[in-house]
XYZ file of C-alpha atoms in Angstrom:
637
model
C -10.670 35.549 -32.512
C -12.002 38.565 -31.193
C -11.250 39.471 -27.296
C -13.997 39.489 -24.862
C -14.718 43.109 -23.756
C -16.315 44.382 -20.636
C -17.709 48.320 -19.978
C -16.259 50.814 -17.156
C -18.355 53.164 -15.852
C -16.163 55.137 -13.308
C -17.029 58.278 -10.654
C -13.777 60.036 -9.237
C -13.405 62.599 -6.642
C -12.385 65.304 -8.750
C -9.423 66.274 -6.770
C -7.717 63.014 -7.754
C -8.109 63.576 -11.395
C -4.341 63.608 -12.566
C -3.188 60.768 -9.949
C -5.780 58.023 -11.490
C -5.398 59.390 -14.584
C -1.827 58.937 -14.496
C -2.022 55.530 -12.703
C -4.348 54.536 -15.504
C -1.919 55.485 -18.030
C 0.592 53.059 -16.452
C -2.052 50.397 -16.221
C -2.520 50.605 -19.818
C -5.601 48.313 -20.297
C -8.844 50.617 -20.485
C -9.923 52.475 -24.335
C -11.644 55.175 -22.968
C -14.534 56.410 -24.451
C -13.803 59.940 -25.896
C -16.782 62.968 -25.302
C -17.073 64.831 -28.265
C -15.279 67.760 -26.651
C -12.103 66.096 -26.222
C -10.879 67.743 -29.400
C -9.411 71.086 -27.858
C -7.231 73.010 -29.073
C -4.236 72.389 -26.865
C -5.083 68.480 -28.552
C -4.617 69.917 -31.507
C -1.699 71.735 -30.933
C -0.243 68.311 -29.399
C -1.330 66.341 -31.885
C 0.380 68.370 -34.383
C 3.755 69.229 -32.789
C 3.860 65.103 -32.508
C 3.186 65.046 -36.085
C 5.890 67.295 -36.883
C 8.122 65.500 -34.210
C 7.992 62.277 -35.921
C 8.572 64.245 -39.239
C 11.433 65.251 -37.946
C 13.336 62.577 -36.701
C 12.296 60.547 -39.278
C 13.977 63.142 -41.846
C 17.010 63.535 -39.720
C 17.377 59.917 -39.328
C 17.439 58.993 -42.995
C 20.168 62.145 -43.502
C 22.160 60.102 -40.927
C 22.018 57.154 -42.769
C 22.796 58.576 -46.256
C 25.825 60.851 -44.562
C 26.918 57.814 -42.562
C 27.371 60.500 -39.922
C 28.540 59.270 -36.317
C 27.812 62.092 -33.274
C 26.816 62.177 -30.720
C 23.814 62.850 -28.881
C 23.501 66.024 -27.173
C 20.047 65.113 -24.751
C 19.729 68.880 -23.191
C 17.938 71.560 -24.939
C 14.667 72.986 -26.214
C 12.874 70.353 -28.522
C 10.358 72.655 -29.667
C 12.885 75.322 -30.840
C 15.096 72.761 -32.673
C 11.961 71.447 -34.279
C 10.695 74.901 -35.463
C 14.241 76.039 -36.383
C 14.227 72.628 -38.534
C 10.707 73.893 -40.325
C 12.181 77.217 -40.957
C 15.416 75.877 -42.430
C 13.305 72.933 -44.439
C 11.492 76.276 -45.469
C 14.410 77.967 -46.958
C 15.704 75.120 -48.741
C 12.565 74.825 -50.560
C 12.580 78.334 -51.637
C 16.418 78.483 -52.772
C 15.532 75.131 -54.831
C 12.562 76.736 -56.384
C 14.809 79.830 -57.447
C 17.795 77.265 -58.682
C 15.288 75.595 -60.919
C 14.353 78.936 -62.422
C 17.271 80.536 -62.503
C 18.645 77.290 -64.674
C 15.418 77.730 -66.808
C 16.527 81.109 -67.434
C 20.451 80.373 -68.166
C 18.839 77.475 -70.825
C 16.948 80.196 -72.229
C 19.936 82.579 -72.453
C 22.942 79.855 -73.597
C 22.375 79.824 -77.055
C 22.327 84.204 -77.514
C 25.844 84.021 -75.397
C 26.703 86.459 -72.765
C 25.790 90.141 -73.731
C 25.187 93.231 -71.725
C 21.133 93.908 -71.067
C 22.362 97.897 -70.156
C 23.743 98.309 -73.698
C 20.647 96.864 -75.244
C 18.572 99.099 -73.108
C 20.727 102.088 -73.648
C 20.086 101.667 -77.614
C 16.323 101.316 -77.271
C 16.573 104.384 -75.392
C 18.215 105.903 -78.731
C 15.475 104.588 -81.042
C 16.465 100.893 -81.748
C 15.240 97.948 -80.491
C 16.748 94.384 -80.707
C 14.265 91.664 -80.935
C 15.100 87.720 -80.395
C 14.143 85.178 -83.037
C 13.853 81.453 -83.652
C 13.413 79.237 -87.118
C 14.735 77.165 -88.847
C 17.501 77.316 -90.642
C 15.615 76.188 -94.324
C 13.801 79.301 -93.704
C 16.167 81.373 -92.362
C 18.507 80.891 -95.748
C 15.230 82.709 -97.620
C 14.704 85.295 -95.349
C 15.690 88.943 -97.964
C 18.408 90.948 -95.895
C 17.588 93.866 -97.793
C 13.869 93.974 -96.594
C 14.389 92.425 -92.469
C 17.519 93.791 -90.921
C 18.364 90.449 -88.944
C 22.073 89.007 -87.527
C 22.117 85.644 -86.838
C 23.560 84.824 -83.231
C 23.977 81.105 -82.976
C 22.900 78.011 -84.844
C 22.224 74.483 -83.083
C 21.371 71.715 -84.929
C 18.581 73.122 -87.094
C 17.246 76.250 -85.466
C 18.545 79.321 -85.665
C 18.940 82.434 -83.364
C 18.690 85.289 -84.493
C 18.051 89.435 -83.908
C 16.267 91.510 -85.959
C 17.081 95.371 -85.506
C 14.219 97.785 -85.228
C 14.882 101.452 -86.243
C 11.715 103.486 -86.092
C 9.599 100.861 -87.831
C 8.176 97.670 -86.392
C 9.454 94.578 -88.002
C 7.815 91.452 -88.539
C 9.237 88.212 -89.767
C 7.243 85.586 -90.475
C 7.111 81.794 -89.787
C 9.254 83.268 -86.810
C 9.149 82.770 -83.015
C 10.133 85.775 -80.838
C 12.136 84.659 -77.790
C 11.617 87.100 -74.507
C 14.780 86.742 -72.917
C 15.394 87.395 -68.928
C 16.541 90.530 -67.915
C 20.144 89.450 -66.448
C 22.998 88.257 -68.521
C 24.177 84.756 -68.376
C 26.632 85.735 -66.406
C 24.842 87.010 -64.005
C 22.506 84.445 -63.521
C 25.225 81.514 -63.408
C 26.800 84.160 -60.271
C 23.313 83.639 -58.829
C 22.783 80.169 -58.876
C 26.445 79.720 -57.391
C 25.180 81.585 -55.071
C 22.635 80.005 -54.436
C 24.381 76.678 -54.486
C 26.546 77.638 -51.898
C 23.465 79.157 -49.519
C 21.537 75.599 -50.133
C 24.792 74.023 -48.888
C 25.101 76.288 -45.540
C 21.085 75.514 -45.076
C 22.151 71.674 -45.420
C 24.672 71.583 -43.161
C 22.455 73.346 -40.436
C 20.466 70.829 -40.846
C 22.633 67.878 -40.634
C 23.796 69.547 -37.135
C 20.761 68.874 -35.871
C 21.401 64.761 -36.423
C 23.178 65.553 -32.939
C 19.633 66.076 -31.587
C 17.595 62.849 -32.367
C 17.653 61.477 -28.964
C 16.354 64.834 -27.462
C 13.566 64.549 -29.895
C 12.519 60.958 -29.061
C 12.663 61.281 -25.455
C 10.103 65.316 -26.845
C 8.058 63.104 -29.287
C 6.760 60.467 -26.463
C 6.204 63.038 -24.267
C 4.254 64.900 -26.785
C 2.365 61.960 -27.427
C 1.741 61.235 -23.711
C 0.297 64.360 -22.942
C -1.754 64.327 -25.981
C -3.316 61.224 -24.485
C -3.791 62.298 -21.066
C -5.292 65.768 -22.570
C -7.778 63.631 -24.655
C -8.579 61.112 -21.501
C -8.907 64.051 -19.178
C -11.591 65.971 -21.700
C -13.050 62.704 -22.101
C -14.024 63.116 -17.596
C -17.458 64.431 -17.274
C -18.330 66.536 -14.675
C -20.944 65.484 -12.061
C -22.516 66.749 -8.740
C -21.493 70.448 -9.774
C -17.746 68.885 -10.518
C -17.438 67.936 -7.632
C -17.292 64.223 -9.331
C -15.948 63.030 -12.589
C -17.716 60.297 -14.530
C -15.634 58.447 -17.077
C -16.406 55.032 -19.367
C -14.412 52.763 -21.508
C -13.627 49.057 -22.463
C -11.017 46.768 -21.085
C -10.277 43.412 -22.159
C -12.785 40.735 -19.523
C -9.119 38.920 -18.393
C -8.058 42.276 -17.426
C -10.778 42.775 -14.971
C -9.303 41.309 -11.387
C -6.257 43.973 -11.889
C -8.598 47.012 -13.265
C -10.559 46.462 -10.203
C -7.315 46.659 -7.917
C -6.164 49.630 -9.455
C -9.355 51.414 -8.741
C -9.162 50.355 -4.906
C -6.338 52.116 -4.365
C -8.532 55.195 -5.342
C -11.655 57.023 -4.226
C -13.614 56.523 -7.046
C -16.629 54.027 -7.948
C -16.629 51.534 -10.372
C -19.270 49.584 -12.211
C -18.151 46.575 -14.899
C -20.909 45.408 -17.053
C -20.607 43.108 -20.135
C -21.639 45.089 -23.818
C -25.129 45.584 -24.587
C -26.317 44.652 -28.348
C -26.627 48.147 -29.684
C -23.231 49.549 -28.046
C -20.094 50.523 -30.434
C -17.603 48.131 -28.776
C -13.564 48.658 -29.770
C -12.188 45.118 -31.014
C -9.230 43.483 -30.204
C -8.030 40.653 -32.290
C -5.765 37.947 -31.175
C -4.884 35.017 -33.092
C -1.971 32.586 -33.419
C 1.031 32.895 -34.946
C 0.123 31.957 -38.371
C -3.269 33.768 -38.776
C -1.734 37.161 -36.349
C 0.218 37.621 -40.203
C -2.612 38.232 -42.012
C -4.843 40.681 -39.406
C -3.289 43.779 -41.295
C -4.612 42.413 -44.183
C -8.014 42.421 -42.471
C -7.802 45.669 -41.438
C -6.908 46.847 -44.995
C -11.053 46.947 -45.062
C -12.295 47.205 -41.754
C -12.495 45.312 -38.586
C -15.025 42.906 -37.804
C -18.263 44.400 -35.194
C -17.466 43.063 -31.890
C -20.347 40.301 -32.691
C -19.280 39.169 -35.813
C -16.769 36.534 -36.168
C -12.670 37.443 -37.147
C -12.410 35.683 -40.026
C -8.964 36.367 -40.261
C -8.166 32.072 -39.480
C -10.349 31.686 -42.487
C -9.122 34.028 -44.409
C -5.277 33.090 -44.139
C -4.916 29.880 -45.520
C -7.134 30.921 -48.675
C -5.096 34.225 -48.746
C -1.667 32.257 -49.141
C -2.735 29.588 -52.145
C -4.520 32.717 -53.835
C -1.451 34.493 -53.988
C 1.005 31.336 -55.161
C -1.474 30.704 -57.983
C -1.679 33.832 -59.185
C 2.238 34.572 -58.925
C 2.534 31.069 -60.080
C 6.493 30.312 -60.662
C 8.969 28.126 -58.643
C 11.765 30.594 -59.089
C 9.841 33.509 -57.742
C 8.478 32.110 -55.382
C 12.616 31.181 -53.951
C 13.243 35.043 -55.065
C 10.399 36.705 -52.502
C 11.559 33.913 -49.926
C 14.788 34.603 -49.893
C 14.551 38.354 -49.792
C 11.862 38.227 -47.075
C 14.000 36.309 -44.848
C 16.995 38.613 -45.574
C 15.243 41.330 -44.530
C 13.562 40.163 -41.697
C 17.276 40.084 -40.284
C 17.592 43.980 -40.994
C 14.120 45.421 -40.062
C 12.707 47.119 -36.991
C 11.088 44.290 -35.092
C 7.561 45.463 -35.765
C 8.080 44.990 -39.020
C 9.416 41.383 -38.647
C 6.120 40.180 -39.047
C 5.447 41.694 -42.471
C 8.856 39.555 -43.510
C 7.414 36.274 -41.643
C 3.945 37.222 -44.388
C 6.412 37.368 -47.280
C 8.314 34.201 -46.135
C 5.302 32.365 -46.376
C 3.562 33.833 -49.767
C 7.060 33.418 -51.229
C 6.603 29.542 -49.771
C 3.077 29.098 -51.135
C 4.431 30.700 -54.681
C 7.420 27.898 -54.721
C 4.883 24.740 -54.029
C 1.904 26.891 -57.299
C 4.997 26.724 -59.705
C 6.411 23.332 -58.953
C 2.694 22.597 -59.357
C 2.308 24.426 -62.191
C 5.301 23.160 -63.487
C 7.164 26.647 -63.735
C 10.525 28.457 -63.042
C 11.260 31.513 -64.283
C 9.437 30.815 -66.948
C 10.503 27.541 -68.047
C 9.193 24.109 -67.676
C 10.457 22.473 -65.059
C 9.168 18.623 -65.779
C 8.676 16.996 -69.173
C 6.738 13.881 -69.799
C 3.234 13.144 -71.367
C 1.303 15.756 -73.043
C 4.610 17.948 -72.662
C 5.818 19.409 -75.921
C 8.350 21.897 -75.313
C 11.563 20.877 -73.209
C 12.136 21.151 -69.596
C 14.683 21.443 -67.173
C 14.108 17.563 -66.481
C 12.605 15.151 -69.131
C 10.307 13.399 -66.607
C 8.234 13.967 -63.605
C 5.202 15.828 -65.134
C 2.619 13.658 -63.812
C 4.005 13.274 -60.303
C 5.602 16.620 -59.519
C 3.182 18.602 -61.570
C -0.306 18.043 -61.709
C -1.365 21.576 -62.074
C 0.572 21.799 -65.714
C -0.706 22.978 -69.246
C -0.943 19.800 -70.951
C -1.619 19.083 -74.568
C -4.465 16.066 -75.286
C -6.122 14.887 -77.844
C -9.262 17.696 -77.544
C -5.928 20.430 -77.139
C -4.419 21.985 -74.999
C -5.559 21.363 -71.408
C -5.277 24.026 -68.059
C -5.987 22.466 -64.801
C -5.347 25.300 -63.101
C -8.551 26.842 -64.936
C -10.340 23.691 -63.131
C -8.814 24.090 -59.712
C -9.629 28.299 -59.519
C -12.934 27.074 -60.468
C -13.340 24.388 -57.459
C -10.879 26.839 -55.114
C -14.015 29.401 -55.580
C -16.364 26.851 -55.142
C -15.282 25.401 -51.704
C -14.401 29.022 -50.424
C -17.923 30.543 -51.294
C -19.665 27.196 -49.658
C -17.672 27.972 -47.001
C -18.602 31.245 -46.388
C -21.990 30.703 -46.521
C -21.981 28.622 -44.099
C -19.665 30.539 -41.941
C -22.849 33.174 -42.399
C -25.887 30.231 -41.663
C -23.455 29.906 -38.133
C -23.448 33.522 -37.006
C -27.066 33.846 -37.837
C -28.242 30.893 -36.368
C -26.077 32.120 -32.543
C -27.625 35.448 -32.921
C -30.707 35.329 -34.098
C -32.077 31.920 -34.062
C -32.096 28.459 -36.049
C -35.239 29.805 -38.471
C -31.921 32.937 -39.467
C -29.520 30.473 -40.264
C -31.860 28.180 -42.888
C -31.572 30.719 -45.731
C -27.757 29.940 -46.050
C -28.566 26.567 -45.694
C -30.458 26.558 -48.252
C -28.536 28.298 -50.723
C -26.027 25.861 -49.741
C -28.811 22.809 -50.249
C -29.596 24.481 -53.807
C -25.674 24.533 -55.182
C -24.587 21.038 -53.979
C -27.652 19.530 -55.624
C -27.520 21.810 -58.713
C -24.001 20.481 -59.188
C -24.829 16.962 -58.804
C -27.945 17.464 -60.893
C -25.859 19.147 -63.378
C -23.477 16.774 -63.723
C -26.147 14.506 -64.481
C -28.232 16.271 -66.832
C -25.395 17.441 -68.820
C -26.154 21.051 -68.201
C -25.634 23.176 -71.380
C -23.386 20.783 -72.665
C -20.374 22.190 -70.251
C -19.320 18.638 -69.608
C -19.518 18.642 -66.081
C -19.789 14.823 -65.893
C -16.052 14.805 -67.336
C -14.789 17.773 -65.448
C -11.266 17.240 -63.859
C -8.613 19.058 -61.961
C -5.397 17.292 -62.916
C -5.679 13.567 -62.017
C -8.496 14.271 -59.859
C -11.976 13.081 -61.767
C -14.269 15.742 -59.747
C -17.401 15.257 -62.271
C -16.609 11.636 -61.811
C -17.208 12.127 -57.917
C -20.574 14.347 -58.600
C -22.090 11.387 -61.044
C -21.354 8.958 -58.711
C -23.895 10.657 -56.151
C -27.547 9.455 -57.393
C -29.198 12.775 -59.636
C -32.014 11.899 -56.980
C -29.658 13.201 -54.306
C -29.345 16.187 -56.307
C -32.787 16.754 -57.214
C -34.105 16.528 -53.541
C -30.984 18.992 -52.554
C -32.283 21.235 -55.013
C -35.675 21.116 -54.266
C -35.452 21.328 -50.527
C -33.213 24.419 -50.573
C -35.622 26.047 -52.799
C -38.216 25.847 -50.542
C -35.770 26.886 -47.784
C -35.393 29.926 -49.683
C -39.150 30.908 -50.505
C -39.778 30.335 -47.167
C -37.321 30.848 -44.932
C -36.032 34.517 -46.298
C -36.170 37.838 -44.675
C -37.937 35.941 -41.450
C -38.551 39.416 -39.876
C -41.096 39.875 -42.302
C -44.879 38.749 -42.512
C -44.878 34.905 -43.593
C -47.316 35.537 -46.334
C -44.983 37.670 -47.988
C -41.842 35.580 -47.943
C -42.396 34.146 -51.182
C -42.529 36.606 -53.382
C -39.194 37.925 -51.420
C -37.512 34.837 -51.977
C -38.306 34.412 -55.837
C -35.702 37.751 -55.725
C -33.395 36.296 -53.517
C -33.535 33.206 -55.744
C -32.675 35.213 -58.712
C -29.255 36.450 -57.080
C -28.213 33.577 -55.656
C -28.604 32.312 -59.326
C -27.200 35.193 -61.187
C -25.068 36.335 -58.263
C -23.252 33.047 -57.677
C -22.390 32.510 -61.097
C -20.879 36.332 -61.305
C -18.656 35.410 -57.781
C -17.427 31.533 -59.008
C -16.211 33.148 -62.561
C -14.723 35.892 -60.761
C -12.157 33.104 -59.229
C -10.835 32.581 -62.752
C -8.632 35.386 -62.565
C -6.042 33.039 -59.983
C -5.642 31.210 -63.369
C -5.712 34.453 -65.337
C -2.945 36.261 -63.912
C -0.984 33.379 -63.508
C -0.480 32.066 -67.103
C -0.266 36.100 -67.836
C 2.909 35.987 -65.470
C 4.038 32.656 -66.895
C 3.800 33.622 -70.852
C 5.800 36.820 -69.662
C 8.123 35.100 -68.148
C 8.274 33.209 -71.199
C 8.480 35.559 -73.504
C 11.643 37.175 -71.608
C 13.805 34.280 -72.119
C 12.970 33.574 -75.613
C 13.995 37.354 -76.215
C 17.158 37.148 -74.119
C 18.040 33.899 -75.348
C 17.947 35.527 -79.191
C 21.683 37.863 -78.585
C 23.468 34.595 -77.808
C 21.893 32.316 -80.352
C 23.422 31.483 -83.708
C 21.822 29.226 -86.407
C 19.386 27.453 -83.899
C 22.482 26.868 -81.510
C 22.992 28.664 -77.944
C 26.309 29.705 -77.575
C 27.477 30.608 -74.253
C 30.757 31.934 -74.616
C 29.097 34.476 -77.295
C 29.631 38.775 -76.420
C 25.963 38.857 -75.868
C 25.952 36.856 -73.091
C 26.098 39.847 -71.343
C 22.917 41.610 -73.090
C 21.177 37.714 -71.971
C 21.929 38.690 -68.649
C 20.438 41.964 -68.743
C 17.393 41.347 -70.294
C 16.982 38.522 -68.227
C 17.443 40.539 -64.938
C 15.358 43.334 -65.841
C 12.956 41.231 -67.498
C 12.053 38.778 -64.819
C 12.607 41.720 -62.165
C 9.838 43.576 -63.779
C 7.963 40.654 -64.442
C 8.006 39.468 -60.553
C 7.201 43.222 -59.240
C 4.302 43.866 -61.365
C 2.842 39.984 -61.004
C 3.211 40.208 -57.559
C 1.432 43.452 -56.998
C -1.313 41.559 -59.137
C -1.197 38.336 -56.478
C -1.698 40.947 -54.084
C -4.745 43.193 -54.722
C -6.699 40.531 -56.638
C -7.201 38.070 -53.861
C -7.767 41.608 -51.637
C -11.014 41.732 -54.380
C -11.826 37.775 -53.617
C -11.703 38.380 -50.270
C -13.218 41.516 -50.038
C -16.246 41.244 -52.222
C -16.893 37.308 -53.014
C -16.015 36.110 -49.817
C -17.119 38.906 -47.110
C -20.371 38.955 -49.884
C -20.758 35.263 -48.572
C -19.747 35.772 -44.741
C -22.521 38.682 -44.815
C -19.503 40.413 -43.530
C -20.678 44.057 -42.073
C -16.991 45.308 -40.027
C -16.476 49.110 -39.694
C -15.589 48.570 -35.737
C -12.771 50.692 -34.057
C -9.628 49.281 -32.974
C -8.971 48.863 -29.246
C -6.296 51.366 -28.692
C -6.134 51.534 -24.849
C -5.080 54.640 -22.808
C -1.147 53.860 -22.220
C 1.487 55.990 -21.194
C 4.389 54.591 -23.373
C 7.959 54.751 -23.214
C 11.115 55.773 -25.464
C-alpha cells in the first residue's frame, strides 16, 4: 500500500538554520521539497567527490578480495588526497596499458622480419637504396623473375611470404604484393619497452593496492561526503523571508510520523503548519507492504511508482508475477537449480541484498511446482501414463501429478498449458479492469467507474455467448485446461445470461464513456472505445500465449540437449555408462542445460515485465511517474 503523507510548511529564525537543520537530519522523517536553486556548485562538487568515493572503495575492495590481502586499517589521513592520488594512478595505468597494447601490435608486426638494425637501413637509403617490406603468397612468390625485381625473401609462415625488395635509383613495383610499413624501433627494442613497461604497470599496481590500507578512512570520508551533500541541498532548499530574517521550508513526512515531527519543532523557534495533500500537488510515495509482496516493489519500480492517488498494485502484481515466471521457465529441475542457488547465496550477500535471494527462492519455488505440472525435469518427462508416448522417469502419475502435460489424443497432440496462458490472461485482464472501475469510482464518482464495468459486462457475456454460438468454429463449448472442462462451465450458464451481459455493457459503453464530455456526444465516442476494447482485448489475451511459448521453447531445448549428449555414450540403440564419452555426456549436459537455464530465465524475466507493464497497467489505467520518498537523514557508517 502506499503511506499516508502529510505537507510541512515551516518558518525558522534564521539564526537557527544549521541547529534544526541538523536536528532534522537526525530525525530523519521529512523529504524536503528541493527549490530549483539547490543545485550549486559546492552540490556538485559533493555530489561528485561521493561519486568518486564510492568508486573508490568499491575498486579497492574488490582488489582486496582478489589479493586476499589482510592490513590493516590506517583511519588518519587526508581522504581527498588518497582519492585523487588513486585517480591519478588509475590514470597512469590506463595510459601504460594503452602503450603495452601497441607496443605488442608493433612487435606482431615486426616478428616475422626478425631483429634488424633501423640505423643501417636508414644509413643505406641515405646512400641511394631503399629496402621496401613485402607480403604474398608463396604460389606467387615462386613466379616472381629475380632478374627483373631485386627481392630477398626474409621469412615464410605457413603460406605468406616476407619479403624485401631493394630499390637502387629506380622505383620498384611488384604486383599482387602488399607493402608492410614497419615501426621505426627494432624488435628488440620494443620487447625492452614493453618490459619496461610491464614492470612500471606493476609499481603503479602496487601503489594502488597500498591504498587497501585506507578503506575505512574512506567510508567514515564517503558518509560524510554524502551528509553534507544533503544538508547543502536541504539548506538551498530554505527560502528566505522577511528580508532573511526568516527561512521558509516545505516537505512531506509520513501522517504516523506527525506527533514526533511536531515535538521536534517545539524544541525550536520556528512555525509549523501540517496540512494533508491537495489533488494537484506532486506528493513523494512511500510503499510498504508485507513480506511477500515488499519482494516484488523493485520490480515495480523497474517502471515507475504509482501517483500518490493511485493504488500500489504491487499485492496484485506478485502472485501473477511468480506463476508467470514458473510457466515460462517451466522445468522441475530448474526450478531446484535457481532455489538452491538463491538460498546459497542469500547466506553470503550483504543484507540488502537478502531480499533479492528471498525473490529468487520463491520464482525458483513457483518454477519447481510449472514443471512438475508440466511434467518436466531437465528436459525429460517426469510421469508416464495415458496419452504419454515417450518414457519418463516414472511410468505413472501423468494424470494426477501432471495436469499441465503435452498429451497425445485422438485429434493430436494436446497443450494445456496453451489453454491455461489463455485463461491466466483472461482472469488477470478482468481483474485489472476492475481494479480500474474501483479507483475511478473513489475518485471520481460511480457514473467513472461504469465504463470498466461494462467492458467487463461485454467479455463475460461474449464468452458465454460464444461458447454458445460456436463462435468461428474455435470450439469454445469444448475448451479445456487439463481436466478442467472450462467451455463446459460457460455452456452451462443460459446464452440468455450472455446475451443480456453483452447487451447491457454495450450500452454501458455508448453511454457511460468519457463522462466529462457533453452526453449527446458519448455515443459516437463510445462506438471508438468499442472498437478497442474489441480489437484491443483480443491483441492483450493472445499476447499471454507467450507463458506457453517460451516455455515449450525451454523444454524442446532442454530436450534437444540430452538427446545430443546422450549420442557419445550410446552404442547400437543401447546407453552405456561405463563408455569414455561419458565424460563428453557430462559436458554437454552441463553447458547445455547451463545455457539453456540462463537464457530461459532471462526470458521468464522480461516477458512477464511486458505483461505487466503493458497488458496489465493498460487494464489498471495505470499512470505512475511519482518520486520516491527519500527523506532528509543524516546516516551513519
Amino acid at each position: 500500500m502506499i503511506v499516508k503523507m502529510k505537507r510541512m510548511d515551516l518558518l525558522l529564525y534564521h539564526k537557527e538554520r544549521e541547529k534544526f537543520l541538523d536536528d532534522l537530519g537526525k530525525l530523519g522523517v521529512v523529504h524536503i521539497t528541493e527549490a530549483q536553486e539547490s543545485d550549486s556548485p559546492k552540490v556538485q562538487e559533493l555530489r561528485g567527490v561521493g561519486h568518486l568515493s564510492v568508486r573508490v572503495i568499491d575498486t579497492l575492495k574488490k582488489i582486496q578480495k582478489e589479493k586476499d590481502l589482510q592490513v590493516d586499517q590506517v583511519k588518519e589521513g587526508d581522504a581527498k588526497e588518497i582519492l585523487f592520488r588513486f585517480e591519478e594512478l588509475e590514470t597512469q595505468k590506463e595510459k601504460i596499458e594503452q602503450d603495452i597494447e601497441n607496443l605488442l601490435k608493433d612487435k606482431e608486426t615486426l616478428e616475422p622480419w626478425g631483429n634488424f638494425d633501423h640505423q643501417k637501413v636508414n644509413k643505406l637509403k641515405e646512400v641511394g637504396v631503399k629496402i621496401r617490406f613485402y607480403t604474398m603468397s608463396d604460389k606467387l612468390f615462386e613466379q616472381i623473375d629475380r632478374k627483373e625485381y631485386p627481392v630477398e625473401e626474409i621469412n615464410r609462415i605457413d603460406s605468406t611470404v616476407y619479403f624485401i625488395a631493394i630499390e637502387n635509383g629506380g622505383v620498384i613495383e611488384i604486383p599482387q604484393s602488399e607493402e608492410v610499413h614497419l615501426p621505426a624501433l627494432s624488435l628488440k627494442q620494443v620487447e625492452e619497452n614493453i618490459a619496461k613497461l610491464v614492470k612500471e604497470r606493476k609499481r603503479v599496481e602496487q601503489s594502488i593496492e597500498k591504498m587497501v590500507n585506507r578503506i575505512e578512512l574512506l567510508e567514515k570520508f564517503r558518509v560524510d561526503t554524502f551528509n553534507q551533500y544533503q544538508f547543502e541541498k536541504a539548506r538551498l532548499s530554505l527560502k528566505r523571508e522577511a528580508k532573511g530574517r526568516m527561512l521558509s521550508l516545505s516537505g512531506w513526512f509520513p501522517s504516523d510520523k506527525e506527533k514526533e515531527l511536531r515535538n521536534y519543532v517545539n524544541r525550536h523557534p520556528a512555525y509549523v503548519s501540517i496540512r494533508d495533500p491537495k489533488e494537484d500537488e506532486d506528493v513523494p510515495v512511500k510503499l510498504r507492504n508485507r513480506s511477500f509482496p515488499t519482494l516484488f516493489e523493485p520490480i515495480l519500480g523497474l517502471y515507475s511508482l504509482p501517483t500518490y492517488n493511485e493504488l500500489d498494485l504491487t499485492p496484485f502484481i506478485a502472485p501473477f508475477f511468480a506463476i508467470f515466471f514458473g510457466l515460462c521457465l517451466g522445468d522441475a529441475g530448474y526450478g531446484m537449480v535457481l532455489t538452491v542457488l538463491a538460498i546459497y547465496a542469500g547466506m553470503k550477500v550483504k543484507p540488502k541484498l537478502k531480499p533479492f535471494m528471498k525473490l529468487g527462492v520463491f520464482l525458483g519455488l513457483s518454477t519447481f511446482v510449472s514443471g512438475v505440472l508440466l511434467n518436466t525435469f531437465f528436459g525429460m518427462t517426469i510421469f508416464g501414463g495415458p496419452g504419454i508416448e515417450e518414457s519418463a522417469l516414472f511410468p505413472v502419475g501423468v494424470q494426477y501429478f501432471a495436469p499441465l502435460s503435452a498429451q497425445v489424443g485422438p485429434a493430436g497432440q494436446v497443450f494445456p498449458a496453451m489453454s491455461l496462458a489463455l485463461v491466466v490472461g483472461a482472469v488477470q485482464l478482468l481483474f485489472g479492469i476492475g481494479l480500474q472501475s474501483y479507483m475511478k469510482i473513489k475518485y471520481s464518482g460511480i457514473a467513472a467507474g461504469l465504463q470498466p464495468i461494462s467492458t467487463i459486462l461485454i467479455m463475460l457475456g461474449a464468452f458465454v455467448w460464444s461458447a454458445h454460438a460456436d463462435l468461428l468454429g474455435l470450439g469454445i463449448g469444448e475448451f479445456t485446461v487439463g481436466p478442467v472442462e472450462m467451455g463446459a462451465f460457460l455452456i452451462s450458464v443460459p446464452q440468455r445470461v450472455g446475451q443480456g451481459l453483452t447487451i447491457f455493457g454495450l450500452i454501458g459503453i455508448l453511454l457511460f464513456n468519457n463522462i466529462e464530455k457533453k452526453f449527446i456526444l458519448r455515443p459516437l465516442t463510445g462506438l471508438w472505445e468499442l472498437y478497442n476494447l474489441i480489437t484491443g482485448t483480443l491483441q492483450n489475451l493472445l499476447s499471454y500465449l507467450r507463458l506457453f511459448a517460451l516455455g515449450l521453447a525451454g523444454g524442446l531445448l532442454g530436450g534437444a540437449f540430452n538427446q545430443i549428449a546422450f549420442l557419445f555414450i550410446t552404442d547400437n540403440g543401447e546407453i552405456n555408462y561405463a563408455s569414455w564419452g561419458l565424460i563428453a555426456t557430462i559436458l554437454v549436459l552441463v553447458f547445455g542445460h547451463g545455457l539453456n537455464l540462463a537464457l530461459s530465465a532471462m526470458g521468464a524475466f522480461v516477458h512477464p515485465l511486458r505483461l505487466t507493464f503493458v497488458e496489465f497497467y493498460g487494464a489498471v489505467g495505470y499512470k505512475g511517474g511519482s518520486k520516491p520518498f527519500i527523506p532528509f537523514a543524516k546516516v551513519d557508517q
